Coordinates of C-alpha atoms in Angstrom, one line a residue:
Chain A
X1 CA 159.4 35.5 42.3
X2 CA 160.8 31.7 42.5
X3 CA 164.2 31.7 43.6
X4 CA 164.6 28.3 42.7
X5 CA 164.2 28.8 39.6
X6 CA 167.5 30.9 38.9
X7 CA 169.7 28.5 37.3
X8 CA 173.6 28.0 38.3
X9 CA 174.1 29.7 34.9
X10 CA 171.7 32.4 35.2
X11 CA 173.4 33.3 38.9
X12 CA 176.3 33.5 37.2
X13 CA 176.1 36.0 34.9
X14 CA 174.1 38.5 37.5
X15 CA 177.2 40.1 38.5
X16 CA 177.8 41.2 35.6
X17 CA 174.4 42.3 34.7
X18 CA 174.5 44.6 37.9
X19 CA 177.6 45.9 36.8
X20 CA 176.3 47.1 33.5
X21 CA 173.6 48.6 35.2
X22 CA 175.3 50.7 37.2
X23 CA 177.2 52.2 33.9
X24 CA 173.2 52.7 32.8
X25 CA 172.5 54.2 35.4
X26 CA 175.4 56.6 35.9
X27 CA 174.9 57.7 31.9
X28 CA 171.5 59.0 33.4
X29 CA 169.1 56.2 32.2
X30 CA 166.2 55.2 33.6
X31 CA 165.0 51.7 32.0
X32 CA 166.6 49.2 30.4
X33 CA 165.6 46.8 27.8
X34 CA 167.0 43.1 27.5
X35 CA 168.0 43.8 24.1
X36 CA 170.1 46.8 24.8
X37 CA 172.2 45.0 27.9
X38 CA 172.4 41.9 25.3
X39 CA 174.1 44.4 23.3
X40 CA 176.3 46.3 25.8
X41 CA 177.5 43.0 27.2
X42 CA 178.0 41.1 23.7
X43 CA 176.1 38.0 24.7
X44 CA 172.3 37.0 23.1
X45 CA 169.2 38.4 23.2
X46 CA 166.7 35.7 24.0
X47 CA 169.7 34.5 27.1
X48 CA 169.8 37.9 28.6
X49 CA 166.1 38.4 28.4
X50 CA 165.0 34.7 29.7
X51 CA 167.7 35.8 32.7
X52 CA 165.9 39.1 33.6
X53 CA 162.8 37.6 33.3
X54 CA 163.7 34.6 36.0
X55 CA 164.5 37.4 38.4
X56 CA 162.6 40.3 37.8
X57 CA 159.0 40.3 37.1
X58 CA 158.4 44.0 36.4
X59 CA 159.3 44.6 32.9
X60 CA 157.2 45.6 30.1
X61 CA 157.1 45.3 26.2
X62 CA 158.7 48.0 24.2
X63 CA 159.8 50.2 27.7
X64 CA 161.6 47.2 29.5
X65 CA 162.7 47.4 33.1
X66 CA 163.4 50.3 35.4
X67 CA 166.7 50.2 36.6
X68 CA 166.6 50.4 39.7
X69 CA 163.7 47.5 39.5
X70 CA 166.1 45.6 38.2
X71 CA 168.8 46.3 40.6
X72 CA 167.1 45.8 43.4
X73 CA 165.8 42.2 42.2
X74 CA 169.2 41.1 41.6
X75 CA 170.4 42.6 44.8
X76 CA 168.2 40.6 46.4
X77 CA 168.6 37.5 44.7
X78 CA 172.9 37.9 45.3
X79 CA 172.0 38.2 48.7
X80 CA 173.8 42.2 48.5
X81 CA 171.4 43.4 51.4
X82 CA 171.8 40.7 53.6
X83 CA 175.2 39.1 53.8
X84 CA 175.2 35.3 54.3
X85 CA 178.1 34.0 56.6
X86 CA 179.6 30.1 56.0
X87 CA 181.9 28.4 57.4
X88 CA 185.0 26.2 56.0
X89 CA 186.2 22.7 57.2
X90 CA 189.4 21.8 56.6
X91 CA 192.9 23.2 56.5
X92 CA 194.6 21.8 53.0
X93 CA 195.8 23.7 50.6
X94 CA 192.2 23.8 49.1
X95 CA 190.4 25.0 52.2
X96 CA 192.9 27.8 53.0
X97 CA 192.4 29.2 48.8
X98 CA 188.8 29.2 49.6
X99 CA 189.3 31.5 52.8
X100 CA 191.8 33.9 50.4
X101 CA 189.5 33.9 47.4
X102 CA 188.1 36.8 47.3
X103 CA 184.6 35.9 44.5
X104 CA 182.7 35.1 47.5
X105 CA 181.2 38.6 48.5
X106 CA 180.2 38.6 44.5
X107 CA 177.4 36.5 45.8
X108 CA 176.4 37.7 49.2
X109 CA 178.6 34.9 51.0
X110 CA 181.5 36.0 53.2
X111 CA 183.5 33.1 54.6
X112 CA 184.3 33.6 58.8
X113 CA 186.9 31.1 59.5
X114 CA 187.7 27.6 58.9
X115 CA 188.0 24.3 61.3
X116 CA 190.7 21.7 62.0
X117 CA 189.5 18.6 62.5
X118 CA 192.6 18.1 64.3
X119 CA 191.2 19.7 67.7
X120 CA 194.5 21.6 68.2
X121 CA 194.1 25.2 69.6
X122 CA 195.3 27.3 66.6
X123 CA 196.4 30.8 66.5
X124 CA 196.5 30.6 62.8
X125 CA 194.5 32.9 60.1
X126 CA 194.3 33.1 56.4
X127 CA 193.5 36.3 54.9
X128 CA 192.3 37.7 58.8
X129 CA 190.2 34.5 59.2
X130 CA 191.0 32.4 61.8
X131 CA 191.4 28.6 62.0
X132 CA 189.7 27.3 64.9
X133 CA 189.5 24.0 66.3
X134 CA 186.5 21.7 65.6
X135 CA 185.4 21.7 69.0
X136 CA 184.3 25.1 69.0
X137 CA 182.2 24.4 65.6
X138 CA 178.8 24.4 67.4
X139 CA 179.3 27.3 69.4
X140 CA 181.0 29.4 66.8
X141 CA 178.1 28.8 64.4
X142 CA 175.3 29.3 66.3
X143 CA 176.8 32.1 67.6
X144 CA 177.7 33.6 64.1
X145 CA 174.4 32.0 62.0
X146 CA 176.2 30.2 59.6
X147 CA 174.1 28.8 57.5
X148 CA 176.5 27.4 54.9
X149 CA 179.4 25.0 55.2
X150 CA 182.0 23.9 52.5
X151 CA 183.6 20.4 53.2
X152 CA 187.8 21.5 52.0
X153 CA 188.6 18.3 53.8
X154 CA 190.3 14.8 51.9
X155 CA 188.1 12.1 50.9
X156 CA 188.2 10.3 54.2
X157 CA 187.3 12.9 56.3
X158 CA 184.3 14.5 54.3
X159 CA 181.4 12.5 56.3
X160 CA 183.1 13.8 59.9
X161 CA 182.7 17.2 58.5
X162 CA 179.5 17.0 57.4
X163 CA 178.7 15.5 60.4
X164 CA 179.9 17.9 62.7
X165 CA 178.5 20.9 60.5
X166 CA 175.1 19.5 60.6
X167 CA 175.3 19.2 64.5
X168 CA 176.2 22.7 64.2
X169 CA 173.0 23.4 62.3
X170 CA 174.1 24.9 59.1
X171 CA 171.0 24.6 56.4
X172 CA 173.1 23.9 53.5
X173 CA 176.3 21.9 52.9
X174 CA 178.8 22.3 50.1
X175 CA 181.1 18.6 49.6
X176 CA 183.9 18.9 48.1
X177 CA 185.9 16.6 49.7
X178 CA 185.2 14.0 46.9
X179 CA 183.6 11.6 49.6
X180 CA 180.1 10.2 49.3
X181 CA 178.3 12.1 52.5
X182 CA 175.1 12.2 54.1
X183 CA 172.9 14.6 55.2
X184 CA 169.8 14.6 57.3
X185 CA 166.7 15.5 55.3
X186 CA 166.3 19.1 56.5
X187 CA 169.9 19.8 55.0
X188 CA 170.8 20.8 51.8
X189 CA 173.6 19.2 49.9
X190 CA 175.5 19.7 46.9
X191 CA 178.8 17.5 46.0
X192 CA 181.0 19.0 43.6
X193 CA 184.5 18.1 41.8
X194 CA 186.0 21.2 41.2
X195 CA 187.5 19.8 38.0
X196 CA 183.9 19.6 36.1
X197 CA 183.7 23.4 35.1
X198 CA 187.2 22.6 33.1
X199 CA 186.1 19.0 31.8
X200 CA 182.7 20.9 30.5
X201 CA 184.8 23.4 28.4
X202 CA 187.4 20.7 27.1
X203 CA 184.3 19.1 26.1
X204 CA 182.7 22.1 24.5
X205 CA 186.3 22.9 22.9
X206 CA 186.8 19.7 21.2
X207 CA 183.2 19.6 20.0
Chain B
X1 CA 176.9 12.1 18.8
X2 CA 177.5 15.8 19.1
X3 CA 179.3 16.4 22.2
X4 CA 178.5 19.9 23.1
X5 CA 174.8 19.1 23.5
X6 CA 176.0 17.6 27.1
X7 CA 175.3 19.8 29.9
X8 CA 177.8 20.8 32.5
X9 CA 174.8 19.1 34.9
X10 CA 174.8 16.0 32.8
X11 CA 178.9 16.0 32.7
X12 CA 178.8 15.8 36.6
X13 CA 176.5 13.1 36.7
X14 CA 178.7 10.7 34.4
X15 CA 181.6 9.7 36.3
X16 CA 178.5 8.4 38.7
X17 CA 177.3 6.4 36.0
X18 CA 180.5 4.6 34.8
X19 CA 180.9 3.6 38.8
X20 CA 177.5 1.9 39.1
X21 CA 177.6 0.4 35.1
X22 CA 180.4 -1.5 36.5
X23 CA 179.2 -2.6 39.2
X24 CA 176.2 -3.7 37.6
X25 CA 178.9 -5.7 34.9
X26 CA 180.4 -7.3 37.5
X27 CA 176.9 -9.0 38.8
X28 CA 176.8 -10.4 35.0
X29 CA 174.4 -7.5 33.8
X30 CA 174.5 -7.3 29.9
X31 CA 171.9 -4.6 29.3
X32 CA 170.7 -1.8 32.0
X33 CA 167.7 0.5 31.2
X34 CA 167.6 4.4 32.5
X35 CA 164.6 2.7 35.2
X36 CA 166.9 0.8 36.8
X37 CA 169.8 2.6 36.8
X38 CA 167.7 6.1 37.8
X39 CA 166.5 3.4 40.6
X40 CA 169.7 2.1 41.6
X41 CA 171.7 5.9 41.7
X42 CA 168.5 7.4 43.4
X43 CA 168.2 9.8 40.5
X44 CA 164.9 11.2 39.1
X45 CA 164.1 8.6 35.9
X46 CA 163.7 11.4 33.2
X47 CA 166.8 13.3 34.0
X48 CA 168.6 9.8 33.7
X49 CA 167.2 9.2 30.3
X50 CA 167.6 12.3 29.0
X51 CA 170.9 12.0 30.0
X52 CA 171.9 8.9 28.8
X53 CA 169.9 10.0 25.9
X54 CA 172.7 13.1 24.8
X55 CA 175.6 10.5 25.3
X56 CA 174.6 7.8 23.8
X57 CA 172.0 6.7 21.0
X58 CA 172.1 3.1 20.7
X59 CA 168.8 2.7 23.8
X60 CA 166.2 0.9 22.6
X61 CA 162.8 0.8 24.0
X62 CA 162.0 -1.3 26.8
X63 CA 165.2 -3.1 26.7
X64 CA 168.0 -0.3 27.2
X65 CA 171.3 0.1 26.7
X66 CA 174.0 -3.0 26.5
X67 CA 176.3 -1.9 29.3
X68 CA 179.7 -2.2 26.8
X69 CA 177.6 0.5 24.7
X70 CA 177.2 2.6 27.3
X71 CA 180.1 2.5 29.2
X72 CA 182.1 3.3 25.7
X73 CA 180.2 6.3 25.1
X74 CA 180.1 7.6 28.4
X75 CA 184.4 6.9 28.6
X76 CA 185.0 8.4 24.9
X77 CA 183.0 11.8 26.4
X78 CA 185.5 11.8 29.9
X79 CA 188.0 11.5 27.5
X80 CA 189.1 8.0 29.7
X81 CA 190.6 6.5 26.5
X82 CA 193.1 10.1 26.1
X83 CA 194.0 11.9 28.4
X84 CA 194.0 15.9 28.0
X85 CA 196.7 17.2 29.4
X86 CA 196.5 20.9 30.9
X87 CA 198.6 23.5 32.1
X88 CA 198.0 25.7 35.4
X89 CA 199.4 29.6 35.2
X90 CA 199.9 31.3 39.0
X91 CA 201.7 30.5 42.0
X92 CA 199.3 31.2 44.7
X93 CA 197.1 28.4 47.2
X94 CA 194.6 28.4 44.5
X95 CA 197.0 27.7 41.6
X96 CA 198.5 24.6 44.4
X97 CA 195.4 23.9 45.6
X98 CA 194.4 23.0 41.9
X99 CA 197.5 20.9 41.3
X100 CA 196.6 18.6 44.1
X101 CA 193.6 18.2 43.6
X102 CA 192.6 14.9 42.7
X103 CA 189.3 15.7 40.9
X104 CA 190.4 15.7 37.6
X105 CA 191.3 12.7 36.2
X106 CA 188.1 11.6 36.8
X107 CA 187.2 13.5 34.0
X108 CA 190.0 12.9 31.8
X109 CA 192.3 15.9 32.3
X110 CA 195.6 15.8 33.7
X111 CA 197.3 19.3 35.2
X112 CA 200.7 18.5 34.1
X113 CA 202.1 22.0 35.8
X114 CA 202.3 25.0 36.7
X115 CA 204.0 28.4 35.5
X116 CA 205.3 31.0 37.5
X117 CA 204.6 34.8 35.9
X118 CA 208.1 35.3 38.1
X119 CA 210.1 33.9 35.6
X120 CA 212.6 32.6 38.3
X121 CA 214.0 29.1 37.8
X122 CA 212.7 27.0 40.2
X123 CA 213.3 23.8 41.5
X124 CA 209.7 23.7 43.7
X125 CA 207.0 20.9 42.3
X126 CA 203.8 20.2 43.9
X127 CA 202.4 16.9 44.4
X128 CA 205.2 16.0 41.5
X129 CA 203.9 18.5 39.6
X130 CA 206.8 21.2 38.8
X131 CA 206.7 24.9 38.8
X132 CA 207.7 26.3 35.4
X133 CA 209.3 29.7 34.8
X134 CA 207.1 31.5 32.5
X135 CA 209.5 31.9 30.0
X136 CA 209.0 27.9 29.4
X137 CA 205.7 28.0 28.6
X138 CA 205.8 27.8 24.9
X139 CA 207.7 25.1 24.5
X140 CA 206.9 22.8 27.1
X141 CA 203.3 23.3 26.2
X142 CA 204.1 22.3 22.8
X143 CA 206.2 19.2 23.4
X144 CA 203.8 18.2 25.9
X145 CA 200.3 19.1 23.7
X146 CA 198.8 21.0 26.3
X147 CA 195.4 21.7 25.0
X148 CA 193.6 23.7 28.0
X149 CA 195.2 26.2 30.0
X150 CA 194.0 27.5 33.8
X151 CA 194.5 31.2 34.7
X152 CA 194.7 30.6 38.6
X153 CA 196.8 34.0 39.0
X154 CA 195.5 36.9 40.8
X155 CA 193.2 39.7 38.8
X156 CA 195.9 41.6 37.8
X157 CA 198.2 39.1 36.3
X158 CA 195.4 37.3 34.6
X159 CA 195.7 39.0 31.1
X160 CA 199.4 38.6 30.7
X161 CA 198.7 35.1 32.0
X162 CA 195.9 34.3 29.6
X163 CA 198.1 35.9 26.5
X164 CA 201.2 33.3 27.5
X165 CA 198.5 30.8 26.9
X166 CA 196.9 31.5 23.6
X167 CA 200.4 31.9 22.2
X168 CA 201.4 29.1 23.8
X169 CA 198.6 27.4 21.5
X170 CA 196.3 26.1 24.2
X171 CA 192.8 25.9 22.8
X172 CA 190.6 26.8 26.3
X173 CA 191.1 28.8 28.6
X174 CA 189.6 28.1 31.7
X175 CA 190.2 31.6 33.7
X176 CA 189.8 32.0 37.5
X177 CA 191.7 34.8 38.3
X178 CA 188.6 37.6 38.4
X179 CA 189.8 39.8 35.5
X180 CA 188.1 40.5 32.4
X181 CA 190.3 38.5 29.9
X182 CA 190.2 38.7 25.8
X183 CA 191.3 35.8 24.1
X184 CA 191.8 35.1 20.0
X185 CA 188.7 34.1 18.3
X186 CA 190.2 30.4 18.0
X187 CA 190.0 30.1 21.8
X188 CA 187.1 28.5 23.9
X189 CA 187.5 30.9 27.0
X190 CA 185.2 30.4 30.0
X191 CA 186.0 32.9 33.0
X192 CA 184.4 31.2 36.6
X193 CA 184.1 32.3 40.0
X194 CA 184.4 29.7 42.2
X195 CA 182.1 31.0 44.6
X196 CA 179.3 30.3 42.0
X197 CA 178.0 26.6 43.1
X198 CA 178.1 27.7 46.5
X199 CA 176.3 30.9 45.9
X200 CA 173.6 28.7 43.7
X201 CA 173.1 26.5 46.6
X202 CA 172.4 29.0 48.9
X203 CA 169.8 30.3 46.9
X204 CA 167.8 26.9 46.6
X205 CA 168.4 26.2 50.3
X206 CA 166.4 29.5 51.2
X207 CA 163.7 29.1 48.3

């Protein structure tokens, strides 16, 4: 198996493909076929099975997969057995949502805390997360082995962030500051307006 | 042209496109191929062409695009030349968080509001945005032509939220809220978690 080969879409619809197998699997089945969780879940049949087959490599003509094959593939894939801590930078409206939203642990990712680039000692928290100061960044992470961090800071302090994050020696950075940022070359970086998933479906609807 | 052949991938990569198609006007550029472009953007040469390839189909081999082409295909698709105005449902940091965020005029859409499921009158706005009492969401949405509607509620609100909308006469519903939500056949709905790019990143940053 090829993790890198799960698309953004394909990740996206494994929640809810665990989900239905856990109603399989509580009726007392044993495998599944593509076709029948097409059906259950009312989406197509060559989709569903082109996503089982991108992360699950045991299924057979005619039988399909065994659930718990299945479920164990995609619990390892949304990182279920091993949850993967991130940190936030920023303290906007923006960065504080992301600490209360609560889609995260869908995925395997649980948020610790945020940072204010403003250095001041805080005794804030959102949601039970606290907002530390940036000067604790390093230790905090390394301590903690966050390996993910979201830029929630305005445009003009994106590349400090993502600065001080890579110092800190996350392995993956999320931008969505709306800054053009750097990265050294053993960092990971995606850049994101938050507005494109809406722009996509206006598209789609007016199409 | 047929719109809906763009990906949500190739969407994202547009704005980026319009930026450096100006700049390469203002040097006094009157054609630009996918090559140089791909070159310029430090983008792969066959994703750029087969982008600019679903936008726009006046390219002609070995000389390009003319740059006015281009630029008016790509600006029709972000909707530049109309704006789409849209309407947020939810009082929480997410629902504000949205509002101010700056994102999405980039791509055309403007979020003119947002409505409170509280019904109160209230007198709050965010960013100059105001905050709507519920029971004004039919009419303001249909003097102002809001098209696309936001659930940014929390799970349990986000039915009667997405119901407000439809007969409200939006045409998408873009629906963030967590909760399984039905909408009329003449709806586009597309329910998100925003955790999903960050979750999809993580999984190519440990492949």
């Amino acid at each position: 198996m090829e993790p890198k080969n799960v698309s953004r879409a394909t990740l996206g619809r494994l929640p809810l493909y665990l989900k239905e197998l856990e109603t399989l699997r509580n009726e007392g089945r044993i495998t599944v076929s593509a076709t029948v969780l097409a059906e259950r879940l009312k989406l197509g049949d060559v989709q569903v099975r082109k996503d089982l087959n991108s992360v699950c490599d045991t299924g057979r003509p005619r039988i399909g997969y065994r659930l718990e094959d299945l479920e164990g593939c995609i619990k390892a894939l949304l990182g279920c057995k091993e949850i993967t801590p991130a940190a936030v930078v920023g303290t906007n409206r923006l960065a504080l949502a992301l600490l209360e939203y609560e889609g995260f642990e869908k995925f395997g990712i649980r948020l610790n805390c945020t940072f204010s680039l403003k250095d001041e000692e805080g005794t804030d928290e959102i949601s039970g997360k606290p907002i530390l100061p940036a000067k604790k960044m390093a230790g905090y992470c390394a301590e903690n082995r966050i390996a993910l961090g979201v830029i929630a800071t305005g445009k003009a302090e994106g590349q400090k962030a993502c600065d001080l994050l890579c110092a800190a020696g996350v392995t993956a950075v999320w931008n969505l500051s709306g800054a053009d940022v750097t990265v050294p070359e053993t960092v990971t970086l995606r850049s994101e307006n938050l507005a494109l998933s809406l722009a996509h479906l206006n598209l789609r609807s007016n199409g």
